[in-house]
Tab-separated table of C-alpha atoms in Angstrom:
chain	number	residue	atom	x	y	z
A	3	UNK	CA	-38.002	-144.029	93.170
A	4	UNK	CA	-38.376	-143.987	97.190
A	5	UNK	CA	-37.362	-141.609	99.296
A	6	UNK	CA	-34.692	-144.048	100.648
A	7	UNK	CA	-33.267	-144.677	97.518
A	8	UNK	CA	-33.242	-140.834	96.272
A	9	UNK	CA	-31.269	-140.043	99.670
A	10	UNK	CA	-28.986	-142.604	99.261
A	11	UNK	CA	-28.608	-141.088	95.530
A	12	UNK	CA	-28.176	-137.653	96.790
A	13	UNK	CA	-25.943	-138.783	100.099
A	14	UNK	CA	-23.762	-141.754	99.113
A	15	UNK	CA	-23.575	-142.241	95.365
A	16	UNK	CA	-23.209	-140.504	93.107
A	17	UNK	CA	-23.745	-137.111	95.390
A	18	UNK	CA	-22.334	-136.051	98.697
A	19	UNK	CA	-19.970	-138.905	100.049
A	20	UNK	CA	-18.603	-139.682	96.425
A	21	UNK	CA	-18.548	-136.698	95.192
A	22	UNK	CA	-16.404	-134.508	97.435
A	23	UNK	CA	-13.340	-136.321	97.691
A	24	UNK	CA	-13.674	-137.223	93.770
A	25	UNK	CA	-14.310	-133.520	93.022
A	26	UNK	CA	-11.114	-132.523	95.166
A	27	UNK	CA	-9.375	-135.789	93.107
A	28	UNK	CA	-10.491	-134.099	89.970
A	29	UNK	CA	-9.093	-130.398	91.299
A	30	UNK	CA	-6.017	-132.376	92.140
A	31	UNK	CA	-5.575	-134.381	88.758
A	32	UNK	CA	-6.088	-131.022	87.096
A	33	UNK	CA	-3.462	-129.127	88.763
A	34	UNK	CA	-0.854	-131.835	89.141
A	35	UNK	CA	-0.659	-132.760	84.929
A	36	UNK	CA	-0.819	-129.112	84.250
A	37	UNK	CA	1.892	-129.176	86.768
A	38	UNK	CA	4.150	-132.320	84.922
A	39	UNK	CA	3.677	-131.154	81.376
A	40	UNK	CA	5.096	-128.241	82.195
A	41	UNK	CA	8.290	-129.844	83.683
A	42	UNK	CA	7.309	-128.741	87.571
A	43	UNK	CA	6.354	-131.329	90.164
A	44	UNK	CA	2.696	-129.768	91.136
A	45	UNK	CA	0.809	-130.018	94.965
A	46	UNK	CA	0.128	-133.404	96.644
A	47	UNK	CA	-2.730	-135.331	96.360
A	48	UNK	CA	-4.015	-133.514	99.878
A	49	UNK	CA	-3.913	-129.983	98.314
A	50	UNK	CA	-7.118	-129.187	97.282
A	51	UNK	CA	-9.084	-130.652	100.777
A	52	UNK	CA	-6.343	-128.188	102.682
A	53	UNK	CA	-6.721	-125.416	100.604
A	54	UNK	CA	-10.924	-126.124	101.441
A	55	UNK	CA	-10.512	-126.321	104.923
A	56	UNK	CA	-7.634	-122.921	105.065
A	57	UNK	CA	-10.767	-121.127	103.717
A	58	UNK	CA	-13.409	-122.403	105.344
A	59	UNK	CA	-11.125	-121.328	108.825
A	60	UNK	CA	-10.660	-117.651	107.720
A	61	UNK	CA	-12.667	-114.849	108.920
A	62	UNK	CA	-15.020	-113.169	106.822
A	63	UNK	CA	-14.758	-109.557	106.390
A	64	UNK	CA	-17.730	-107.302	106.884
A	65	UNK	CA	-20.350	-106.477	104.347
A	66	UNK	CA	-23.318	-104.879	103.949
A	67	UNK	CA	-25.973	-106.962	105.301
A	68	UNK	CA	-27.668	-107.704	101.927
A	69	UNK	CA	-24.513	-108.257	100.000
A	70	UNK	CA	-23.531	-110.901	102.707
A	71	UNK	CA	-26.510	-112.548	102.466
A	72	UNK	CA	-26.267	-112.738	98.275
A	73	UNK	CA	-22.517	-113.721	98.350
A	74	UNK	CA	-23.018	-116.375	101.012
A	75	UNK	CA	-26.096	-117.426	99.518
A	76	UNK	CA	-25.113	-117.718	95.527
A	77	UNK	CA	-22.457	-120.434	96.259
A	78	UNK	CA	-24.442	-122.449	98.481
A	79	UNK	CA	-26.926	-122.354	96.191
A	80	UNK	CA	-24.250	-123.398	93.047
A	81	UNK	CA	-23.119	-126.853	95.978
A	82	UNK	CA	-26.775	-127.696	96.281
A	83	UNK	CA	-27.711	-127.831	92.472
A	84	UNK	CA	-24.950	-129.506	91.207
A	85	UNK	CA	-25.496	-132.401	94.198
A	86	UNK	CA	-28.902	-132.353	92.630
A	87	UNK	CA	-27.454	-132.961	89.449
A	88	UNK	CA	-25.330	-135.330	90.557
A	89	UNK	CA	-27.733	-137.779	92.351
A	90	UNK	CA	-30.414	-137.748	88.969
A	91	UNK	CA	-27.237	-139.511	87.396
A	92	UNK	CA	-28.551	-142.984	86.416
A	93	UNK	CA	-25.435	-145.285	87.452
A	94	UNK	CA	-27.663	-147.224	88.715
A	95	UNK	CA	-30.960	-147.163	86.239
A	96	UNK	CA	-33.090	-149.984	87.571
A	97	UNK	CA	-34.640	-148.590	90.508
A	98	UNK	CA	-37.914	-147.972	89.853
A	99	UNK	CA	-39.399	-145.305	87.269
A	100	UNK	CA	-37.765	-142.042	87.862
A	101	UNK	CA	-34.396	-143.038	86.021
A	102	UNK	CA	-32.902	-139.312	85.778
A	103	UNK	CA	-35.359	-136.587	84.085
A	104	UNK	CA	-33.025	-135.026	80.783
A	105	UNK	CA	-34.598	-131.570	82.003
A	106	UNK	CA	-34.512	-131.597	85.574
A	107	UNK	CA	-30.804	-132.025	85.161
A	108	UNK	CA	-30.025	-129.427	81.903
A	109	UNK	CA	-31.401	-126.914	84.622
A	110	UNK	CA	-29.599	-128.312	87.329
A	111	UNK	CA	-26.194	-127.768	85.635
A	112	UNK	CA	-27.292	-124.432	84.609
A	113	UNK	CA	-27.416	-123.094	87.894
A	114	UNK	CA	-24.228	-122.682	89.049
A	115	UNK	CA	-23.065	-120.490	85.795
A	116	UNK	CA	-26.342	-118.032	86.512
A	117	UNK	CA	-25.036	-117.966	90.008
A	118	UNK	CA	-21.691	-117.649	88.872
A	119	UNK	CA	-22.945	-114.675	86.806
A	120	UNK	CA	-25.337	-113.174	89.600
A	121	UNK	CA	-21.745	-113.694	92.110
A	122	UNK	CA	-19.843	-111.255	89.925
A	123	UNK	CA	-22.738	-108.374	89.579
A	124	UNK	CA	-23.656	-108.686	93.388
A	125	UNK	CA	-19.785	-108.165	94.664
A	126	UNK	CA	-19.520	-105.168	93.281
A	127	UNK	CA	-15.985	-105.463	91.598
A	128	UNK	CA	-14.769	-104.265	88.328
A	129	UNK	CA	-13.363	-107.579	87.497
A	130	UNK	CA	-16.066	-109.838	88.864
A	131	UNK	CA	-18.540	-107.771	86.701
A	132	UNK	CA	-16.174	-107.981	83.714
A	133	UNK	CA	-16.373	-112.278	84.708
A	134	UNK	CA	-19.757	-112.073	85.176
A	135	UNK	CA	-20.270	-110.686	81.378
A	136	UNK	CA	-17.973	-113.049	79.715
A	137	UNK	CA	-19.346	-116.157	81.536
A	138	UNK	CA	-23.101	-114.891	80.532
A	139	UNK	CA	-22.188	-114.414	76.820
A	140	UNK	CA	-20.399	-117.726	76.901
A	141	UNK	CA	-23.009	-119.407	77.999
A	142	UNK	CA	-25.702	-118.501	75.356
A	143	UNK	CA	-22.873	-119.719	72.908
A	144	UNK	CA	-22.174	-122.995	74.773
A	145	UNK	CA	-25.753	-123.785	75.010
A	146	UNK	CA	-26.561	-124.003	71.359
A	147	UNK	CA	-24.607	-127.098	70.822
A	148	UNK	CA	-24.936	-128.566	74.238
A	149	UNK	CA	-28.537	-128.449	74.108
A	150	UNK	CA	-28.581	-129.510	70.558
A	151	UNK	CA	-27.060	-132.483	71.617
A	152	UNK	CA	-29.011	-133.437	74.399
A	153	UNK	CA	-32.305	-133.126	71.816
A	154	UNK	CA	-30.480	-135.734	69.489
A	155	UNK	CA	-30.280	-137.816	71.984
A	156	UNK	CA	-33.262	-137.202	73.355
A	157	UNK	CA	-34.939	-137.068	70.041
A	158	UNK	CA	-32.960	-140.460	68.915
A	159	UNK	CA	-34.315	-142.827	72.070
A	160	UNK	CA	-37.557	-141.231	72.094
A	161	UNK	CA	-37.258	-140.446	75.757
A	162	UNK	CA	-36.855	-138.064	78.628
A	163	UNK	CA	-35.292	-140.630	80.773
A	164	UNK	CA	-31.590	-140.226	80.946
A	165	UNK	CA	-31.247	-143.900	81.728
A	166	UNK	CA	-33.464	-145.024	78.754
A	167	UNK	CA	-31.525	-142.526	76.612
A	168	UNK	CA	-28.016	-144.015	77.698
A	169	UNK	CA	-29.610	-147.554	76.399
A	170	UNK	CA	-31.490	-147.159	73.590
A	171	UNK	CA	-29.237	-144.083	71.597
A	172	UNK	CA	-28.473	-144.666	68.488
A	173	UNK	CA	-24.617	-144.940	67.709
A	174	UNK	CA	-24.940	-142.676	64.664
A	175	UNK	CA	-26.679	-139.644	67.140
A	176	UNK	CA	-24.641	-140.808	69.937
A	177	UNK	CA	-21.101	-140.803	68.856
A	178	UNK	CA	-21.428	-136.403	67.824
A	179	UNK	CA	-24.082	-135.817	70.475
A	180	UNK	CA	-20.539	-136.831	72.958
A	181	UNK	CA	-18.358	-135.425	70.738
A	182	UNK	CA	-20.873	-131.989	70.817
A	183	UNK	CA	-21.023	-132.095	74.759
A	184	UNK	CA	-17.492	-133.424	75.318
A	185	UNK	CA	-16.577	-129.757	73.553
A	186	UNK	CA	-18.877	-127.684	75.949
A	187	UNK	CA	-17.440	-129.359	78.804
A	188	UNK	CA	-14.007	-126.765	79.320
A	189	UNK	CA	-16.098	-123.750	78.960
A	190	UNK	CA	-18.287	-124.746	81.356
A	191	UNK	CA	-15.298	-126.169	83.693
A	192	UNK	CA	-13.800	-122.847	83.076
A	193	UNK	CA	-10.473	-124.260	81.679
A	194	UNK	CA	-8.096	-123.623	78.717
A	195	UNK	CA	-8.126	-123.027	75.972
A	196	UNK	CA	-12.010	-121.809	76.744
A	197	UNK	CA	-10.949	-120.164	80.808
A	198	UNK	CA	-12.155	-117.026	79.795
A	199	UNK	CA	-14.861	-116.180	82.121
A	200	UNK	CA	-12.035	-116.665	85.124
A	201	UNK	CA	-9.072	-115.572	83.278
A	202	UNK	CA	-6.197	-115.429	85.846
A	203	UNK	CA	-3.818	-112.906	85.498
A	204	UNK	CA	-6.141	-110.718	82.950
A	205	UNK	CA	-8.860	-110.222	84.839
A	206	UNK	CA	-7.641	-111.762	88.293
A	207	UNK	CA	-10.562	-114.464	89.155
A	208	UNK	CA	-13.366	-113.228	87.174
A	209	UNK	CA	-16.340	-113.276	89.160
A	210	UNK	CA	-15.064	-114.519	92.454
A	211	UNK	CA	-12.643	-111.820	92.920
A	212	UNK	CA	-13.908	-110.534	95.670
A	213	UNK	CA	-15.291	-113.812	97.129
A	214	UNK	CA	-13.161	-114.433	100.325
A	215	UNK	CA	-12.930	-117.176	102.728
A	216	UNK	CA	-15.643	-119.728	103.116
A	217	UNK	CA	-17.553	-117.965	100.536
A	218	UNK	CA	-14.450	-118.657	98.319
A	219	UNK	CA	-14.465	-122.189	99.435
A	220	UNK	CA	-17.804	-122.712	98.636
A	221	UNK	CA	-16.953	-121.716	95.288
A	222	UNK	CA	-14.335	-123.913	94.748
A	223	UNK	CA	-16.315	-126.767	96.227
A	224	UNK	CA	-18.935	-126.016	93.516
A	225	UNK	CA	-16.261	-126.186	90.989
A	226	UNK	CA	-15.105	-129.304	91.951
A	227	UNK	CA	-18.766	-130.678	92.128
A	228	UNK	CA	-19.516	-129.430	88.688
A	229	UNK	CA	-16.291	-131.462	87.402
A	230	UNK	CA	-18.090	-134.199	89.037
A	231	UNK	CA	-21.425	-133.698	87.463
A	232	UNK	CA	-20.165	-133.030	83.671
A	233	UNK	CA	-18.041	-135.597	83.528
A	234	UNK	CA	-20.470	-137.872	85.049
A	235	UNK	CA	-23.493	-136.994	82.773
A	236	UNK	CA	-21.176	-137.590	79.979
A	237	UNK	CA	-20.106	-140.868	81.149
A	238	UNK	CA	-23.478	-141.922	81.727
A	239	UNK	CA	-24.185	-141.158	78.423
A	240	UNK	CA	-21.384	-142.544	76.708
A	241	UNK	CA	-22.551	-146.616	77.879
A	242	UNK	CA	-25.596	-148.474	77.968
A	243	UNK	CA	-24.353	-150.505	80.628
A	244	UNK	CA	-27.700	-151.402	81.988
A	245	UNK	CA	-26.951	-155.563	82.174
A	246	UNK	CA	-23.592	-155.463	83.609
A	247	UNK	CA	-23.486	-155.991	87.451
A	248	UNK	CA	-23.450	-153.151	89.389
A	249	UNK	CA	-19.847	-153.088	90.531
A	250	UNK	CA	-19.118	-152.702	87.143
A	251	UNK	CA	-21.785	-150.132	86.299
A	252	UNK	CA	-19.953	-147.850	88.951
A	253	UNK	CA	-16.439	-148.693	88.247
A	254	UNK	CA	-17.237	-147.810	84.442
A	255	UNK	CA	-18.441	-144.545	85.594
A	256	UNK	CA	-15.884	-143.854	87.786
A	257	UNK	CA	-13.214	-144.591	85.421
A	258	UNK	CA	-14.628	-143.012	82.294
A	259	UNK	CA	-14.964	-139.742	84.355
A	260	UNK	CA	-11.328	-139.740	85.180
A	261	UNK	CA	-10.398	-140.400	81.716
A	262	UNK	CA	-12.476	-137.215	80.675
A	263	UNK	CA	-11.143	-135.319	83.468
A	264	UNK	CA	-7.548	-136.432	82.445
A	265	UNK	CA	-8.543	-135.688	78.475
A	266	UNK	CA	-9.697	-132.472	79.486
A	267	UNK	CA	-6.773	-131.427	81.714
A	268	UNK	CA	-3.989	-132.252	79.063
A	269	UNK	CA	-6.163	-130.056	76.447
A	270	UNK	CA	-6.145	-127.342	79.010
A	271	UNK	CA	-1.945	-127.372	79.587
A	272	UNK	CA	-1.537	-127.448	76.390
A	273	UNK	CA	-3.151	-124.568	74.981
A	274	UNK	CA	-3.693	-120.671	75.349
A	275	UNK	CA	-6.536	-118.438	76.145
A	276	UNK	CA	-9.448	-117.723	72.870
A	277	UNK	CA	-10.787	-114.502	73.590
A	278	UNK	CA	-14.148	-114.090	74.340
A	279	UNK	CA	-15.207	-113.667	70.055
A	280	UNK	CA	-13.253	-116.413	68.925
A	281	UNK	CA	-14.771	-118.868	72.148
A	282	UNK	CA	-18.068	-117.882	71.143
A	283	UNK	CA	-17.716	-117.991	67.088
A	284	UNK	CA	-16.153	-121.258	67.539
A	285	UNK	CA	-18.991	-122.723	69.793
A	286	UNK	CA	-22.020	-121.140	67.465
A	287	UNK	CA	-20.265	-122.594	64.761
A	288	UNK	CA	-18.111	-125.990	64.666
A	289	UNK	CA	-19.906	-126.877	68.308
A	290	UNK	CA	-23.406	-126.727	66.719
A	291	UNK	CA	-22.432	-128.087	63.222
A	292	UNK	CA	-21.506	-131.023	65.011
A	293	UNK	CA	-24.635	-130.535	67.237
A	294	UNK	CA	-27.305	-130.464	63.940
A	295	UNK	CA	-25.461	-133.464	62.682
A	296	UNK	CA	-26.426	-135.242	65.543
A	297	UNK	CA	-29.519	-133.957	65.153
A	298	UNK	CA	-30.294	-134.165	61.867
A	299	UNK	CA	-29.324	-138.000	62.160
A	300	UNK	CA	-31.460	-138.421	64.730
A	301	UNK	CA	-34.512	-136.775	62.760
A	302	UNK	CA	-33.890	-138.864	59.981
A	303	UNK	CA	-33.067	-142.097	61.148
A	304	UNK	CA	-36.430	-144.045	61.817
B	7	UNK	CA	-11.966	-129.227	119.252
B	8	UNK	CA	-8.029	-130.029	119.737
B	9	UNK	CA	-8.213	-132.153	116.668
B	10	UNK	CA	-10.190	-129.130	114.576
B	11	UNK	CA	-7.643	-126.862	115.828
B	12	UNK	CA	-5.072	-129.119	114.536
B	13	UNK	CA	-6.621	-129.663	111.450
B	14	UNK	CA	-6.939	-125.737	110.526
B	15	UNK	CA	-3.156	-125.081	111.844
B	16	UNK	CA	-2.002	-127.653	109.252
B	17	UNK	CA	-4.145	-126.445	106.732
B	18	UNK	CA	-2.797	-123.023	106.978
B	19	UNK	CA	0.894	-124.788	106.869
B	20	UNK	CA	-0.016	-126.599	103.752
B	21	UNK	CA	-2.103	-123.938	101.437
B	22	UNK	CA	-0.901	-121.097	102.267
B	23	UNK	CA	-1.338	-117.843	99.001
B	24	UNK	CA	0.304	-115.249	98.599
B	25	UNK	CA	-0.938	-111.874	97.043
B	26	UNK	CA	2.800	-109.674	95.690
B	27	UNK	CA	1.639	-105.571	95.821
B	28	UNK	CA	4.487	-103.800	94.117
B	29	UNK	CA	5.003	-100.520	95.994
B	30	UNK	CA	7.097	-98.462	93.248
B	31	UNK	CA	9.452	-101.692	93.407
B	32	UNK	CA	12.212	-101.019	90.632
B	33	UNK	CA	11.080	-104.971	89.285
B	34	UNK	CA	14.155	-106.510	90.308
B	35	UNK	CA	12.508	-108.368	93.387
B	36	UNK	CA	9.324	-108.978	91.806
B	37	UNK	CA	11.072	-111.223	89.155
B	38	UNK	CA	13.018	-113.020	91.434
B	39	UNK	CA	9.532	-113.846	93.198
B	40	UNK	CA	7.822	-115.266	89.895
B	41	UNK	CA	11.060	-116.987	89.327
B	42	UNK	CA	9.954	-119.245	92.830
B	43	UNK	CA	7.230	-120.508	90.947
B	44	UNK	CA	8.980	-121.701	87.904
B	45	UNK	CA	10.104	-125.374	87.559
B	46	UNK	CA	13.262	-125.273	88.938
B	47	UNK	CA	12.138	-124.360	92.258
B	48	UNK	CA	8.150	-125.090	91.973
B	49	UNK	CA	6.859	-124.132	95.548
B	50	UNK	CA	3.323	-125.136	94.386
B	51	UNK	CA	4.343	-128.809	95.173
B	52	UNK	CA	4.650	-126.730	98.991
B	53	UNK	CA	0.701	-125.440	98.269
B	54	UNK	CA	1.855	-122.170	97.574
B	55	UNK	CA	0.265	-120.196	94.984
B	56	UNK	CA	0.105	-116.724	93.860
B	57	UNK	CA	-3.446	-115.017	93.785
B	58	UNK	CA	-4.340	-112.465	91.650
B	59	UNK	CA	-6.975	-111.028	94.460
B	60	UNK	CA	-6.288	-109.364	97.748
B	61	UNK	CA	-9.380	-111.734	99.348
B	62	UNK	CA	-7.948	-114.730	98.537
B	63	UNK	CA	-4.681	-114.582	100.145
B	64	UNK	CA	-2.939	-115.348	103.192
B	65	UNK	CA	0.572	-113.799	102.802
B	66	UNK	CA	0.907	-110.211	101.281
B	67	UNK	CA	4.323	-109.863	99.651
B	68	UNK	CA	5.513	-106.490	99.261
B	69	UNK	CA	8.475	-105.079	97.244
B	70	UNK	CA	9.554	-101.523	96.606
B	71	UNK	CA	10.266	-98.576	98.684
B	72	UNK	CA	6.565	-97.108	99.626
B	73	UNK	CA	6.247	-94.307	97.429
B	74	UNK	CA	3.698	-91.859	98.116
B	75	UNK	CA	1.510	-92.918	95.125
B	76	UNK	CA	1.813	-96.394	96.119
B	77	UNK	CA	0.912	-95.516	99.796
B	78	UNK	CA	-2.979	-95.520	99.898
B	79	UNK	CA	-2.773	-98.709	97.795
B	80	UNK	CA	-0.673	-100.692	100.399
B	81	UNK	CA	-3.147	-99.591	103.318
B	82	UNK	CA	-6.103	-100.656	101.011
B	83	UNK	CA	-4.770	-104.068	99.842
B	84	UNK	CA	-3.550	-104.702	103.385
B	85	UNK	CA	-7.157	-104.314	105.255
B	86	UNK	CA	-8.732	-105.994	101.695
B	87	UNK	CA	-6.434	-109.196	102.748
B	88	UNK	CA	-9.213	-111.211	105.253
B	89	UNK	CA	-7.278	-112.315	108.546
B	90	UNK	CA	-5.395	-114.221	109.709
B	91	UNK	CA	-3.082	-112.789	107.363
B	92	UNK	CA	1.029	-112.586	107.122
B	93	UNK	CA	3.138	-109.288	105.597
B	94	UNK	CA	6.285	-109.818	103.871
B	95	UNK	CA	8.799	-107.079	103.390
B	96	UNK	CA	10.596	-108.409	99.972
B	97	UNK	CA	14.028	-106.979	99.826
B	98	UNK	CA	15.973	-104.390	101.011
B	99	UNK	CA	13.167	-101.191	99.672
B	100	UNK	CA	10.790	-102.016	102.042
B	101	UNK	CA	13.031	-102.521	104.904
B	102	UNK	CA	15.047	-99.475	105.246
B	103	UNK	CA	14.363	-97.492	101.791
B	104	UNK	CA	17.808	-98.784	100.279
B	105	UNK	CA	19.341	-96.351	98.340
B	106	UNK	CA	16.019	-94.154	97.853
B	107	UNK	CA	15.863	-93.430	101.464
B	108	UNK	CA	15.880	-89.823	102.079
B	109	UNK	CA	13.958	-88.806	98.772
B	110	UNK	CA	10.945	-86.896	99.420
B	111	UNK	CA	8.702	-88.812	97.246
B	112	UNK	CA	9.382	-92.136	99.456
B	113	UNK	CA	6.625	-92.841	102.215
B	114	UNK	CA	8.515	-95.814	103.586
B	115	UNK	CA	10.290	-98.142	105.468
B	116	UNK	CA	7.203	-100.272	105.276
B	117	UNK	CA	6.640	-100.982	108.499
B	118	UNK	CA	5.607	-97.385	109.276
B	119	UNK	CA	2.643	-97.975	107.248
B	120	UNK	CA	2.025	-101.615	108.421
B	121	UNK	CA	3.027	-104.156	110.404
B	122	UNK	CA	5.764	-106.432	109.174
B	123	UNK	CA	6.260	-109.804	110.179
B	124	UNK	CA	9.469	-111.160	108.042
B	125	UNK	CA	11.953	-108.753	106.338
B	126	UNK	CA	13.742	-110.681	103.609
B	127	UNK	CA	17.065	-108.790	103.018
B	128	UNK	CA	18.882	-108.826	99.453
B	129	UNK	CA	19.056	-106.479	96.334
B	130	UNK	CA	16.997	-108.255	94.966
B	131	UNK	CA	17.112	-111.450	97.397
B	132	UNK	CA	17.649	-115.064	95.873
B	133	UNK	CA	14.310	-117.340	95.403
B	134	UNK	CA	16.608	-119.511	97.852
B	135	UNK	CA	16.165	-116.775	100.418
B	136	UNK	CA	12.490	-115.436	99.439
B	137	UNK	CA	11.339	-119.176	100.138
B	138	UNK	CA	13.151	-119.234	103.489
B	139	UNK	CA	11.442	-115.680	104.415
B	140	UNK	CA	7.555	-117.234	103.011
B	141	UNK	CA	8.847	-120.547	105.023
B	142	UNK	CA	9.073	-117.773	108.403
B	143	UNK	CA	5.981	-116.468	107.203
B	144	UNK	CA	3.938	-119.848	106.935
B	145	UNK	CA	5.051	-120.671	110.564
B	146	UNK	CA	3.480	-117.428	111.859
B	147	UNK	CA	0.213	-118.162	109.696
B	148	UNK	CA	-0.069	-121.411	110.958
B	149	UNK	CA	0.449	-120.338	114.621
B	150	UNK	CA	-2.639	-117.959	114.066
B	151	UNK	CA	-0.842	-115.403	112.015
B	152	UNK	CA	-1.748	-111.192	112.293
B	153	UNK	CA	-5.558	-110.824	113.127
């Protein structure tokens, strides 16, 4: 991969220039369903780039020096390695031999949760701290499956390389390696029936309570990014679309993130809260059955 | 920077949240406030939403009569609230006390403890009348609001 070509991947597409306006899209698309299932007409199509730029244009109150620093820091931080995540995505696999390391991006995507956790220790809130907790013990339950997954798949194309793995998967591994990660995709968006790390109106925002102004905004950038990135890595995933031109290749992605990010959203409005036991007893154990099927199947199979 | 300026002013129009601090309120206005946000009147489709933190909000809407308990906790939530910021007095309690002025556990009108930018009268007031008075209040914020 040359440098040009990994800046265009980080700057154009799939990172910075697509991925804004698609994560403030999917912020959008999320908030306006939730908004029509439940009979109401929801915010325009602008909201979520207004609400981005109110923030960014309040003042920040003081701090402590080194609590500043950590509370500005964390979220840019969570931006930066999800548009790292987001630019290993193979939409585009043939451009040399760097076609999206499997590891590189698992610990990618895990960054902005640790920040996320780190966020609600460092501001110094009961609630955050409460967030903090819950979105630490969730994800060591998410992870079991998720990762199990990713080893099927992994395991089943004999490869690292996420675009090798998104062509030469085995249906029998692939179809409950998606169905494992499509399950660990609303805890880590942070959205019903699994929002229990941010769980408004119990404990306010979770772990950006106290998180004000741009720092907020940064926040909800990074959620909007990750949105991006999940669906993204799971719509990579879900085709080996390697000979199809490659204004097909991207409109495939782009339209199979949308209908994960509209899948996702209508799950959300239509359920309730788990607590935190049931969340994690149902990810350690239907999440990773489904996960050591898929792996199992990919052990097997020759 | 005229366009940037613009930008932020219409921003602040279009997003703007509101944080509700219930100062020994008797409940009566603080339903008729969640009752904006149900589907028959819906101000989210205005960008209006209701924050469960101090630090993420724009406009602080306060109900009740200021009751000595509830005192410190307006003067925190109010300097928690990160400027430029917008008070709402929400019904008659925090205008003029209603019928608990005079009672020695009552700290109020509100606006001898802070600043008040839009009364909205009514016992309780109708979510007609609470949007007009967070309408008021959005045209302040936008204009550069309390700082």
């Amino acid at each position: 991969m040359t440098l040009g070509r990994a800046l265009l991947q980080l700057l154009v597409f799939p990172g910075l220039l697509y991925a804004v306006p698609v994560a403030w899209l999917m912020l959008w698309i999320e908030r306006k369903l939730t908004a029509r299932l439940q009979g109401r007409i929801g915010p325009p199509f602008y909201q979520p780039f207004f609400d981005f730029v109110k923030l960014l244009a309040k003042r920040p109150l003081p701090r402590p020096p080194l609590q500043a620093l950590a509370m500005s820091a964390l979220p840019v931080l969570a931006v930066a390695s999800t548009l790292g995540a987001l630019a290993l995505l193979p939409v585009f696999p043939h451009g040399g031999g760097f076609g999206g390391d499997l590891v590189l991006l698992v610990a990618l995507l895990e960054v902005p949760p640790l920040c996320g956790v780190l966020a609600g220790f460092v501001s110094r809130s009961l609630y955050g701290e409460l967030g903090a907790t819950r979105e630490a013990v969730l994800s060591i339950a998410y992870s079991l499956p998720f990762l199990a997954a990713l080893v099927a798949l992994a395991a089943a194309a004999n490869s690292l390389s996420l675009s090798v793995i998104s062509q030469q998967a085995m249906w029998q591994v692939r179809v409950p390696a998606l169905i494992a990660l499509a399950l660990c995709l609303p805890v880590k968006l942070r959205v019903n029936p699994f929002s229990v790390a941010n769980a408004e109106q119990e404990i306010y925002a979770g772990a950006t309570t106290e998180f004000e102004g741009p720092r907020l905004a940064l926040w909800e950038l990074a959620h909007g990014l990750e949105w991006v990135a999940l669906t993204g890595m799971w719509a990579v995933l879900a085709f080996p679309s390697a000979d199809a031109p490659w204004p097909l290749r991207a409109s495939l992605f782009v339209a199979i993130s949308l209908l994960l990010v509209l899948a996702i959203a209508t799950v959300a409005a239509a359920t309730a809260r788990l607590k935190l036991a049931q969340a994690a007893r149902m990810y350690w154990l239907w999440g990773f059955a489904i996960g050591l099927i898929a792996l199992v199947v990919a052990m097997v199979s020759p | 920077m005229g366009i940037l300026d613009d930008l932020v002013r219409t921003a602040r129009r279009r997003s703007p949240w509101l944080f509700h601090l219930n100062a020994g309120s008797c409940n009566g206005c603080d339903i008729e406030l969640v009752t904006c946000l149900t589907p028959r009147y819906d101000v989210e489709q205005l960008g209006i939403r209701l924050e469960g933190s101090p630090r993420h909000a724009d406009i602080i809407v306060v109900s009740g009569p200021v009751t000595r308990t509830t005192r410190v906790a307006v003067e925190t939530v109010y300097a928690q609230v990160p400027d430029p910021k917008v008070v709402v007095a929400l019904g008659s309690c925090p205008a003029s006390c209603n019928v608990f002025a005079g009672s020695p556990t009552i700290e109020g009108p509100l606006d001898r403890i802070i600043p008040v930018d839009v009364y909205v009268p009514g016992c309780p007031p109708r979510p007609d009348a609470i949007m007009a008075g967070i309408a008021d209040a959005i045209a302040i914020l936008a204009g550069g609001g309390r700082t």
